[in-house]
Short mmCIF file of C-alpha atoms in Angstrom, two decimals:
data_model
loop_
_atom_site.label_atom_id
_atom_site.label_comp_id
_atom_site.label_asym_id
_atom_site.label_seq_id
_atom_site.Cartn_x
_atom_site.Cartn_y
_atom_site.Cartn_z
CA UNK A 18 -20.82 40.39 44.78
CA UNK A 19 -16.74 39.87 44.51
CA UNK A 20 -15.50 41.56 41.68
CA UNK A 21 -12.06 39.58 41.20
CA UNK A 22 -12.41 36.78 39.05
CA UNK A 23 -9.27 34.73 39.71
CA UNK A 24 -7.33 34.22 43.30
CA UNK A 25 -3.77 35.11 43.99
CA UNK A 26 -2.04 33.08 46.50
CA UNK A 27 0.57 34.93 49.33
CA UNK A 28 3.36 32.72 48.06
CA UNK A 29 2.77 32.58 44.72
CA UNK A 30 2.60 36.42 44.73
CA UNK A 31 6.66 36.68 46.74
CA UNK A 32 7.36 34.24 43.91
CA UNK A 33 6.85 36.37 40.89
CA UNK A 34 8.22 39.37 43.17
CA UNK A 35 11.37 38.08 44.39
CA UNK A 36 11.76 36.77 40.16
CA UNK A 37 11.72 40.49 39.63
CA UNK A 38 15.09 41.88 38.76
CA UNK A 39 16.17 44.82 40.97
CA UNK A 40 17.45 47.44 38.07
CA UNK A 41 20.61 49.22 39.54
CA UNK A 42 19.64 52.89 41.04
CA UNK A 43 22.23 55.42 38.57
CA UNK A 44 24.25 57.83 40.67
CA UNK A 45 22.87 60.46 42.88
CA UNK A 46 19.16 58.00 43.25
CA UNK A 47 18.12 56.84 46.17
CA UNK A 48 15.80 53.59 47.02
CA UNK A 49 12.70 54.11 47.13
CA UNK A 50 10.94 53.26 50.24
CA UNK A 51 10.11 49.61 51.22
CA UNK A 52 5.79 50.27 50.63
CA UNK A 53 6.99 52.16 47.19
CA UNK A 54 9.09 49.17 45.78
CA UNK A 55 6.11 46.21 46.73
CA UNK A 56 4.02 48.70 45.68
CA UNK A 57 5.26 49.29 42.48
CA UNK A 58 6.67 45.50 41.81
CA UNK A 59 3.26 44.82 41.61
CA UNK A 60 2.07 47.38 39.38
CA UNK A 61 4.73 46.11 37.60
CA UNK A 62 3.04 42.34 37.31
CA UNK A 63 -0.17 43.60 36.44
CA UNK A 64 0.83 45.75 33.94
CA UNK A 65 3.18 42.62 32.58
CA UNK A 66 0.24 40.00 32.80
CA UNK A 67 0.95 38.38 35.09
CA UNK A 68 -0.87 38.96 37.69
CA UNK A 69 -3.98 39.32 35.93
CA UNK A 70 -6.72 42.07 36.29
CA UNK A 71 -8.97 40.69 39.01
CA UNK A 72 -7.56 38.63 41.07
CA UNK A 73 -7.79 39.26 44.17
CA UNK A 74 -4.46 39.53 46.43
CA UNK A 75 -4.23 38.17 49.27
CA UNK A 76 -4.47 39.22 53.07
CA UNK A 77 -2.34 41.92 54.27
CA UNK A 78 -0.93 39.55 56.20
CA UNK A 79 -0.43 36.69 54.90
CA UNK A 80 1.55 38.55 52.02
CA UNK A 81 3.52 40.52 55.16
CA UNK A 82 4.94 37.15 56.16
CA UNK A 83 5.62 34.98 53.08
CA UNK A 84 7.36 38.59 52.01
CA UNK A 85 9.21 38.80 55.38
CA UNK A 86 8.01 42.60 56.09
CA UNK A 87 6.32 44.09 57.85
CA UNK A 88 2.30 44.11 57.60
CA UNK A 89 2.58 48.19 58.16
CA UNK A 90 4.51 48.32 54.73
CA UNK A 91 1.50 46.12 53.08
CA UNK A 92 -0.22 48.21 54.00
CA UNK A 93 0.29 50.94 53.13
CA UNK A 94 1.82 49.02 49.25
CA UNK A 95 -1.88 48.11 48.58
CA UNK A 96 -2.84 51.80 49.59
CA UNK A 97 -0.50 53.64 47.36
CA UNK A 98 -2.35 51.01 44.54
CA UNK A 99 -5.25 51.97 45.46
CA UNK A 100 -4.65 56.06 44.91
CA UNK A 101 -3.34 55.16 41.45
CA UNK A 102 -5.88 52.91 40.49
CA UNK A 103 -4.24 49.51 40.54
CA UNK A 104 -6.16 48.36 43.08
CA UNK A 105 -9.93 47.99 44.33
CA UNK A 106 -10.51 46.72 47.14
CA UNK A 107 -14.97 45.83 49.43
CA UNK A 108 -14.98 45.27 52.84
CA UNK A 109 -15.18 41.49 53.07
CA UNK A 110 -15.05 40.80 50.14
CA UNK A 111 -10.63 42.16 49.63
CA UNK A 112 -8.78 43.35 47.20
CA UNK A 113 -8.47 43.32 43.67
CA UNK A 114 -6.26 44.11 40.68
CA UNK A 115 -6.99 46.39 38.46
CA UNK A 116 -6.35 49.51 35.92
CA UNK A 117 -6.74 52.89 35.82
CA UNK A 118 -9.08 54.12 34.32
CA UNK A 119 -7.82 56.59 32.15
CA UNK A 120 -5.43 53.94 30.59
CA UNK A 121 -5.97 53.32 27.40
CA UNK A 122 -7.64 50.02 26.51
CA UNK A 123 -7.77 47.63 23.85
CA UNK A 124 -10.70 48.61 22.10
CA UNK A 125 -10.66 46.36 19.36
CA UNK A 126 -8.94 43.46 17.74
CA UNK A 127 -6.30 44.29 14.78
CA UNK A 128 -7.93 45.08 11.65
CA UNK A 129 -5.96 44.54 8.28
CA UNK A 130 -4.48 47.69 6.72
CA UNK A 131 -6.35 49.03 3.50
CA UNK A 132 -4.31 48.36 0.41
CA UNK A 133 -3.85 51.72 -1.04
CA UNK A 134 -2.33 52.57 2.87
CA UNK A 135 0.70 49.45 1.79
CA UNK A 136 3.22 51.28 -0.35
CA UNK A 137 3.17 54.21 2.53
CA UNK A 138 3.64 51.89 5.98
CA UNK A 139 4.80 48.46 6.57
CA UNK A 140 2.13 47.03 8.24
CA UNK A 141 3.24 44.63 11.35
CA UNK A 142 -0.19 44.73 12.17
CA UNK A 143 -1.73 41.78 10.76
CA UNK A 144 0.11 38.19 10.82
CA UNK A 145 -0.36 36.75 7.76
CA UNK A 146 1.11 35.94 4.54
CA UNK A 147 1.23 37.06 0.53
CA UNK A 148 -1.09 33.82 -0.90
CA UNK A 149 1.52 30.41 -1.24
CA UNK A 150 1.14 30.54 -5.41
CA UNK A 151 0.83 29.00 -7.76
CA UNK A 152 -1.80 26.38 -5.80
CA UNK A 153 -4.64 29.16 -4.76
CA UNK A 154 -4.29 29.76 -8.79
CA UNK A 155 -4.42 25.87 -8.71
CA UNK A 156 -6.89 24.91 -5.87
CA UNK A 157 -9.75 27.49 -7.63
CA UNK A 158 -9.26 25.99 -10.99
CA UNK A 159 -9.50 22.71 -9.59
CA UNK A 160 -12.95 23.39 -7.51
CA UNK A 161 -14.28 25.36 -10.82
CA UNK A 162 -14.26 21.69 -12.42
CA UNK A 163 -15.82 20.12 -9.21
CA UNK A 164 -18.56 22.79 -9.63
CA UNK A 165 -21.52 21.85 -11.57
CA UNK A 166 -22.85 19.44 -9.98
CA UNK A 167 -23.10 21.30 -6.85
CA UNK A 168 -24.35 24.24 -9.01
CA UNK A 169 -27.80 21.73 -9.26
CA UNK A 170 -28.83 21.79 -5.74
CA UNK A 171 -29.82 24.29 -3.40
CA UNK A 172 -25.90 25.45 -2.38
CA UNK A 173 -26.58 25.00 1.19
CA UNK A 174 -24.67 22.79 3.22
CA UNK A 175 -24.82 24.09 6.77
CA UNK A 176 -22.57 21.45 8.22
CA UNK A 177 -20.00 22.05 4.72
CA UNK A 178 -19.87 19.93 2.26
CA UNK A 179 -19.49 16.26 2.80
CA UNK A 180 -16.79 15.84 0.70
CA UNK A 181 -14.51 18.02 2.52
CA UNK A 182 -16.36 16.99 5.76
CA UNK A 183 -14.46 13.67 5.15
CA UNK A 184 -10.78 14.90 3.93
CA UNK A 185 -10.79 16.86 7.09
CA UNK A 186 -12.21 13.36 9.47
CA UNK A 187 -9.66 11.31 7.78
CA UNK A 188 -6.89 13.79 8.14
CA UNK A 189 -7.31 13.34 11.79
CA UNK A 190 -7.25 10.19 11.67
CA UNK A 191 -3.99 9.76 10.08
CA UNK A 192 -2.65 12.17 13.12
CA UNK A 193 -3.89 8.88 15.68
CA UNK A 194 -6.51 10.59 16.26
CA UNK A 195 -9.96 8.57 15.42
CA UNK A 196 -11.88 11.20 13.49
CA UNK A 197 -16.10 11.12 11.25
CA UNK A 198 -17.61 12.90 9.42
CA UNK A 199 -20.51 12.85 11.70
CA UNK A 200 -17.78 14.77 13.97
CA UNK A 201 -16.59 18.09 11.99
CA UNK A 202 -18.26 20.99 11.04
CA UNK A 203 -16.92 23.69 7.84
CA UNK A 204 -17.32 26.74 9.06
CA UNK A 205 -16.12 30.07 7.84
CA UNK A 206 -12.66 30.25 9.43
CA UNK A 207 -11.40 30.00 12.53
CA UNK A 208 -13.62 32.73 14.14
CA UNK A 209 -16.55 31.79 12.90
CA UNK A 210 -16.06 28.73 14.43
CA UNK A 211 -15.22 30.32 18.18
CA UNK A 212 -18.34 32.61 17.33
CA UNK A 213 -20.60 29.43 17.12
CA UNK A 214 -19.08 27.55 19.91
CA UNK A 215 -19.02 30.18 22.10
CA UNK A 216 -23.11 30.93 20.94
CA UNK A 217 -23.61 27.86 22.17
CA UNK A 218 -22.26 26.85 25.64
CA UNK A 219 -21.50 30.93 26.86
CA UNK A 220 -23.63 33.15 27.01
CA UNK A 221 -24.07 36.50 28.56
CA UNK A 222 -21.71 36.72 31.31
CA UNK A 223 -20.53 33.44 31.36
CA UNK A 224 -17.52 33.18 32.12
CA UNK A 225 -14.70 32.10 29.80
CA UNK A 226 -11.34 31.13 30.91
CA UNK A 227 -8.27 32.62 28.25
CA UNK A 228 -4.31 32.45 28.48
CA UNK A 229 -2.93 35.94 29.42
CA UNK A 230 -1.78 36.75 26.16
CA UNK A 231 -3.76 36.01 23.98
CA UNK A 232 -4.87 36.16 20.14
CA UNK A 233 -6.82 39.35 20.52
CA UNK A 234 -9.51 39.38 17.44
CA UNK A 235 -11.22 35.79 19.81
CA UNK A 236 -11.21 38.01 22.79
CA UNK A 237 -13.06 41.26 20.70
CA UNK A 238 -14.96 38.50 19.97
CA UNK A 239 -15.69 36.81 23.42
CA UNK A 240 -16.58 40.46 24.84
CA UNK A 241 -18.71 41.32 22.26
CA UNK A 242 -20.48 38.43 23.03
CA UNK A 243 -20.66 39.27 26.68
CA UNK A 244 -18.69 37.01 28.70
CA UNK A 245 -16.59 37.52 31.10
CA UNK A 246 -12.91 36.88 30.60
CA UNK A 247 -11.19 34.62 32.86
CA UNK A 248 -7.25 35.16 32.59
CA UNK A 249 -4.89 32.34 33.48
CA UNK A 250 -1.28 34.22 32.95
CA UNK A 251 1.68 31.91 30.24
CA UNK A 252 4.25 30.38 31.64
CA UNK A 253 7.19 32.77 31.25
CA UNK A 254 9.49 32.40 28.06
CA UNK A 255 8.40 29.19 25.33
CA UNK A 256 7.27 27.21 28.13
CA UNK A 257 4.24 26.80 27.45
CA UNK A 258 1.39 27.46 30.38
CA UNK A 259 1.48 27.29 33.95
CA UNK A 260 -0.80 24.67 35.29
CA UNK A 261 -0.81 25.53 38.97
CA UNK A 262 -2.71 29.03 37.74
CA UNK A 263 -4.84 26.96 34.80
CA UNK A 264 -6.00 24.22 38.26
CA UNK A 265 -6.21 27.22 40.45
CA UNK A 266 -8.65 29.08 38.17
CA UNK A 267 -10.10 26.49 37.20
CA UNK A 268 -11.87 25.05 40.34
CA UNK A 269 -12.37 28.25 41.25
CA UNK A 270 -13.69 29.99 38.95
CA UNK A 271 -15.24 27.44 37.16
CA UNK A 272 -15.21 29.00 33.52
CA UNK A 273 -18.03 27.85 31.05
CA UNK A 274 -15.72 27.63 28.32
CA UNK A 275 -11.87 27.54 28.23
CA UNK A 276 -9.22 29.12 24.74
CA UNK A 277 -6.66 28.19 24.47
CA UNK A 278 -3.59 27.94 21.46
CA UNK A 279 -1.81 25.18 22.39
CA UNK A 280 0.61 25.12 19.50
CA UNK A 281 2.70 28.27 18.45
CA UNK A 282 0.67 30.35 20.77
CA UNK A 283 -0.85 34.10 19.36
CA UNK A 284 0.95 36.00 19.69
CA UNK A 285 4.22 34.38 21.94
CA UNK A 286 5.01 31.87 20.39
CA UNK A 287 4.99 29.04 22.98
CA UNK A 288 4.16 25.64 22.24
CA UNK A 289 3.11 23.94 24.87
CA UNK A 290 3.97 19.80 25.91
CA UNK A 291 2.12 16.65 26.06
CA UNK A 292 2.56 16.69 30.07
CA UNK A 293 0.84 20.00 29.88
CA UNK A 294 -2.07 19.29 27.05
CA UNK A 295 -3.13 15.83 29.53
CA UNK A 296 -2.55 17.67 32.44
CA UNK A 297 -5.23 20.16 31.21
CA UNK A 298 -7.93 18.25 29.91
CA UNK A 299 -8.12 16.52 32.70
CA UNK A 300 -8.58 19.96 35.31
CA UNK A 301 -11.09 21.17 32.32
CA UNK A 302 -13.09 17.56 32.84
CA UNK A 303 -12.85 17.78 37.11
CA UNK A 304 -14.16 21.52 36.96
CA UNK A 305 -16.98 20.71 34.03
CA UNK A 306 -14.81 23.20 31.73
CA UNK A 307 -15.21 23.21 27.89
CA UNK A 308 -12.13 23.68 25.95
CA UNK A 309 -11.56 25.08 22.65
CA UNK A 310 -8.03 24.38 21.31
CA UNK A 311 -7.29 25.97 18.24
CA UNK A 312 -4.62 24.71 16.27
CA UNK A 313 -4.91 26.89 13.43
CA UNK A 314 -0.66 26.59 14.31
CA UNK A 315 -0.75 23.53 14.21
CA UNK A 316 1.13 23.31 10.90
CA UNK A 317 3.29 26.10 10.93
CA UNK A 318 6.47 24.80 12.53
CA UNK A 319 9.56 26.40 11.42
CA UNK A 320 12.89 24.97 12.25
CA UNK A 321 14.05 21.08 11.19
CA UNK A 322 13.45 18.52 14.55
CA UNK A 323 10.01 20.35 16.32
CA UNK A 324 9.29 17.06 17.72
CA UNK A 325 5.38 18.17 17.30
CA UNK A 326 3.18 17.08 20.74
CA UNK A 327 -0.46 14.84 20.17
CA UNK A 328 -3.11 16.81 20.31
CA UNK A 329 -5.04 18.00 22.74
CA UNK A 330 -7.76 16.02 22.04
CA UNK A 331 -5.83 13.61 22.05
CA UNK A 332 -5.99 13.77 25.38
CA UNK A 333 -9.69 13.53 25.19
CA UNK A 334 -10.90 9.37 23.73
CA UNK A 335 -14.67 10.58 25.16
CA UNK A 336 -15.08 12.96 22.91
CA UNK A 337 -17.10 14.49 26.28
CA UNK A 338 -14.52 18.10 27.24
CA UNK A 339 -12.23 19.55 24.07
CA UNK A 340 -13.86 20.68 20.30
CA UNK A 341 -10.65 21.75 18.54
CA UNK A 342 -10.86 24.25 15.70
CA UNK A 343 -8.98 24.41 12.84
CA UNK A 344 -8.65 26.81 9.18
CA UNK A 345 -6.63 26.91 6.28
CA UNK A 346 -6.36 31.60 6.98
CA UNK A 347 -2.99 31.17 8.70
CA UNK A 348 -0.55 28.10 7.37
CA UNK A 349 -2.79 28.30 3.82
CA UNK A 350 -4.23 32.31 3.64
CA UNK A 351 -5.89 34.29 5.07
CA UNK A 352 -8.73 34.94 2.36
CA UNK A 353 -9.49 31.52 2.49
CA UNK A 354 -11.77 32.00 4.66
CA UNK A 355 -12.73 28.26 5.33
CA UNK A 356 -12.21 26.61 9.01
CA UNK A 357 -13.60 23.76 10.78
CA UNK A 358 -15.04 22.10 14.60
CA UNK A 359 -13.79 18.80 15.55
CA UNK A 360 -16.09 17.66 18.20
CA UNK A 361 -18.93 14.99 20.03
CA UNK A 362 -21.12 14.43 17.31
CA UNK A 363 -24.19 15.58 19.28
CA UNK A 364 -21.84 18.59 20.07
CA UNK A 365 -21.61 19.15 15.99
CA UNK A 366 -25.40 18.92 15.60
CA UNK A 367 -26.56 21.14 18.32
CA UNK A 368 -23.76 23.43 16.63
CA UNK A 369 -25.03 23.05 13.09
CA UNK A 370 -28.62 23.29 13.99
CA UNK A 371 -27.54 27.11 15.65
CA UNK A 372 -26.41 27.61 12.47
CA UNK A 373 -29.37 27.89 10.73
CA UNK A 374 -30.05 31.35 12.47
CA UNK A 375 -26.42 32.86 12.07
CA UNK A 376 -24.70 32.78 8.30
CA UNK A 377 -26.48 28.68 6.36
CA UNK A 378 -22.93 27.87 5.60
CA UNK A 379 -19.62 28.27 4.08
CA UNK A 380 -19.12 29.44 0.51
CA UNK A 381 -19.03 26.01 -1.86
CA UNK A 382 -16.48 27.35 -4.16
CA UNK A 383 -13.75 27.67 -1.35
CA UNK A 384 -14.68 24.55 0.08
CA UNK A 385 -13.99 22.94 -2.72
CA UNK A 386 -10.78 24.29 -3.33
CA UNK A 387 -9.04 23.47 0.41
CA UNK A 388 -10.96 19.90 -0.58
CA UNK A 389 -8.78 19.54 -3.65
CA UNK A 390 -5.50 21.10 -1.60
CA UNK A 391 -6.34 18.40 0.82
CA UNK A 392 -7.27 15.13 -1.77
CA UNK A 393 -3.98 16.23 -4.37
CA UNK A 394 -1.03 17.23 -2.34
CA UNK A 395 -1.62 19.83 -3.30
CA UNK A 396 -1.87 21.60 0.41
CA UNK A 397 1.79 20.08 1.31
CA UNK A 398 3.66 21.60 -0.68
CA UNK A 399 1.37 24.94 -0.51
CA UNK A 400 1.92 25.02 3.40
CA UNK A 401 5.96 24.26 2.83
CA UNK A 402 5.81 27.18 1.20
CA UNK A 403 4.46 29.48 3.80
CA UNK A 404 6.43 27.98 6.04
CA UNK A 405 9.79 29.14 3.81
CA UNK A 406 7.98 32.39 3.63
CA UNK A 407 7.61 33.01 7.36
CA UNK A 408 11.16 31.53 8.42
CA UNK A 409 13.05 34.28 6.09
CA UNK A 410 11.02 36.82 8.03
CA UNK A 411 11.67 35.29 11.30
CA UNK A 412 15.28 35.82 11.00
CA UNK A 413 15.51 39.05 9.09
CA UNK A 414 13.65 40.78 11.67
CA UNK A 415 15.05 38.74 14.81
CA UNK A 416 18.51 40.02 13.08
CA UNK A 417 17.27 43.76 12.25
CA UNK A 418 16.27 43.74 15.43
CA UNK A 419 19.04 42.92 17.79
CA UNK A 420 20.72 45.39 15.35
CA UNK A 421 18.45 48.94 15.74
CA UNK A 422 17.13 47.72 19.41
CA UNK A 423 19.56 45.83 21.52
CA UNK A 424 18.40 46.65 24.62
CA UNK A 425 14.48 45.11 23.17
CA UNK A 426 13.56 41.08 24.90
CA UNK A 427 12.43 38.15 23.21
CA UNK A 428 12.95 34.56 22.26
CA UNK A 429 12.40 32.85 19.42
CA UNK A 430 9.71 30.59 18.51
CA UNK A 431 10.56 27.43 16.73
CA UNK A 432 7.11 28.20 15.08
CA UNK A 433 4.06 29.78 14.24
CA UNK A 434 3.67 33.44 12.86
CA UNK A 435 5.05 36.35 16.02
CA UNK A 436 6.98 37.84 18.22
CA UNK A 437 5.95 38.86 21.75
CA UNK A 438 8.58 41.19 22.36
CA UNK A 439 9.27 43.54 25.84
CA UNK A 440 9.78 47.09 24.71
CA UNK A 441 13.10 48.35 26.88
CA UNK A 442 10.31 49.72 29.53
CA UNK A 443 8.51 52.06 26.72
CA UNK A 444 5.52 52.26 26.79
CA UNK A 445 3.22 49.79 23.64
CA UNK A 446 1.17 51.83 23.20
CA UNK A 447 3.09 54.72 22.63
CA UNK A 448 4.72 52.72 20.32
CA UNK A 449 1.79 52.20 18.36
CA UNK A 450 1.36 55.32 18.97
CA UNK A 451 4.85 56.90 17.71
CA UNK A 452 5.04 54.18 14.73
CA UNK A 453 1.78 55.38 13.32
CA UNK A 454 3.79 58.66 12.84
CA UNK A 455 7.32 57.18 11.26
CA UNK A 456 4.75 54.65 9.19
CA UNK A 457 4.72 51.82 10.79
CA UNK A 458 1.95 50.01 11.47
CA UNK A 459 2.49 48.21 15.11
CA UNK A 460 0.25 46.68 17.32
CA UNK A 461 0.22 47.13 21.49
CA UNK A 462 0.41 44.68 24.47
CA UNK A 463 -2.55 45.65 25.57
CA UNK A 464 -4.61 44.43 22.66
CA UNK A 465 -3.20 40.25 23.84
CA UNK A 466 -4.68 40.79 27.44
CA UNK A 467 -7.46 41.39 29.70
CA UNK A 468 -8.50 44.89 31.11
CA UNK A 469 -5.50 46.77 29.57
CA UNK A 470 -2.20 43.67 30.74
CA UNK A 471 0.71 43.89 28.54
CA UNK A 472 1.67 48.09 28.37
CA UNK A 473 5.28 47.08 28.18
CA UNK A 474 5.70 44.09 25.11
CA UNK A 475 4.68 44.71 21.11
CA UNK A 476 3.47 42.01 18.88
CA UNK A 477 5.66 42.06 15.89
CA UNK A 478 4.89 39.32 13.38
CA UNK A 479 6.81 37.33 10.42
CA UNK A 480 5.14 39.26 7.56
CA UNK A 481 7.77 41.58 6.18
CA UNK A 482 11.33 39.64 5.61
CA UNK A 483 14.92 41.26 3.93
CA UNK A 484 15.39 44.98 3.56
CA UNK A 485 11.52 45.53 4.46
CA UNK A 486 12.62 44.07 7.26
CA UNK A 487 14.99 46.48 8.29
CA UNK A 488 13.13 49.47 8.02
CA UNK A 489 11.11 48.01 10.17
CA UNK A 490 13.82 47.51 13.26
CA UNK A 491 14.68 50.88 12.07
CA UNK A 492 11.03 52.54 12.89
CA UNK A 493 10.75 51.09 15.11
CA UNK A 494 13.82 52.31 17.06
CA UNK A 495 12.47 55.49 15.40
CA UNK A 496 9.31 55.33 16.97
CA UNK A 497 10.85 53.64 20.64
CA UNK A 498 13.15 57.16 20.25
CA UNK A 499 9.94 60.13 20.11
CA UNK A 500 8.58 57.61 23.40
CA UNK A 501 11.97 58.10 25.05
CA UNK A 502 11.45 61.88 24.13
CA UNK A 503 8.57 62.84 25.91
CA UNK A 504 6.81 63.19 22.12
CA UNK A 505 2.31 62.44 22.05
CA UNK A 506 -0.27 63.01 19.79
CA UNK A 507 -1.71 64.35 21.19
CA UNK A 508 -0.95 66.97 24.18
CA UNK A 509 -1.24 64.88 27.21
CA UNK A 510 2.21 63.23 29.39
CA UNK A 511 4.09 60.90 27.31
CA UNK A 512 2.92 57.38 28.94
CA UNK A 513 5.96 55.91 29.77
CA UNK A 514 5.91 51.19 31.01
CA UNK A 515 8.55 51.75 34.80
CA UNK A 516 9.33 50.44 37.26
#
């Protein structure tokens, strides 16, 4: 059986290779042989995630024609990549991309820093802000006032409190997506929602298409559930999805599920447009793929004049293709572990039935608190506070990075909570390691990819501002100097990211 999960056409690979900017050679340096330059170009595309891991590469003759080079050059480049561990081949199955076994892989997601360490370490690992007071306190007080009638019941509501289900359904309806309470299940955060969906639709060994890069904790959840992740590279910059790649993966790999963050994507901040959403839903429907749309960032637009597209489920009027996941954790507070699923009633019934063998239900008091926020207008005022915090922090972080790390590259998103930064040729894994030395916690790019991709990136959330953001950039620059100077934490040679 072939080990590849997607395929890269010769013309597409040639376009990606030709898009790479040649770096000027320094004085006295010689250009590498053509095969070496080609091998380095493909390796860079893999490490950046622009060519997914486990993608079948075109045959030597096809790529040679597309690049206008000799077949011998392509054969030598492929052999060099095999020797270095970036390509695997088998007779009759072709050649597919890989990452060397010795490279650091994202073993887990992003765990919050223990509170006792916050005084000495700047934490840029967790994309969460403090609670937007006074609204957290008011919501809990309002929930306590509503609690007595529920205290006289068993307290188990596997589908969620009826009042909260009705309120969430009404909010979708007000967004132009007619929704009944029977289409809503309340969960323990978005992670609980996606975990339930994965167990229902994607058993162990099933293929799940994911954006590349994607949210680290969801990728880890799916790995631990036994899913075979099929990465689909994002379009350049903040332009959203590359629909040619999505159509190809959905057609060729036929994944059971696809997971996407269309609204201020985590980690890149990209916002997918209406036409991209329509095309993706159509492609998923044609492939028989269930499309999971994560809306946890949808209310976190930060700039005036952002024209928010229609929700992904708005392009699936029959409700047969799209399952939507929402949450209070990003827009309000991570400690408020309330999420929800919007889907067809039969899907909701199946999810609720399966819950008897999972967590039984979501805490009643927290559901009442979120319902109080929704019903009183407190939610909108709290989210306004959250947007102001995130906007101020984003602008402070961007300014500090441009002062202290001017060679690093990024595009400023108009919403969300994260900045996806290209690290000027340095290893993101090494930067994370050296960051620990200088009192900075920063997640490396490979955590957001499949099998070690994105070595040349880090994700920086908008969680600190003012003088702390400035100090974070100072410490990050110090970590970069340690990497450049070859300092390591284990005595081995430095792993730098070079083309």
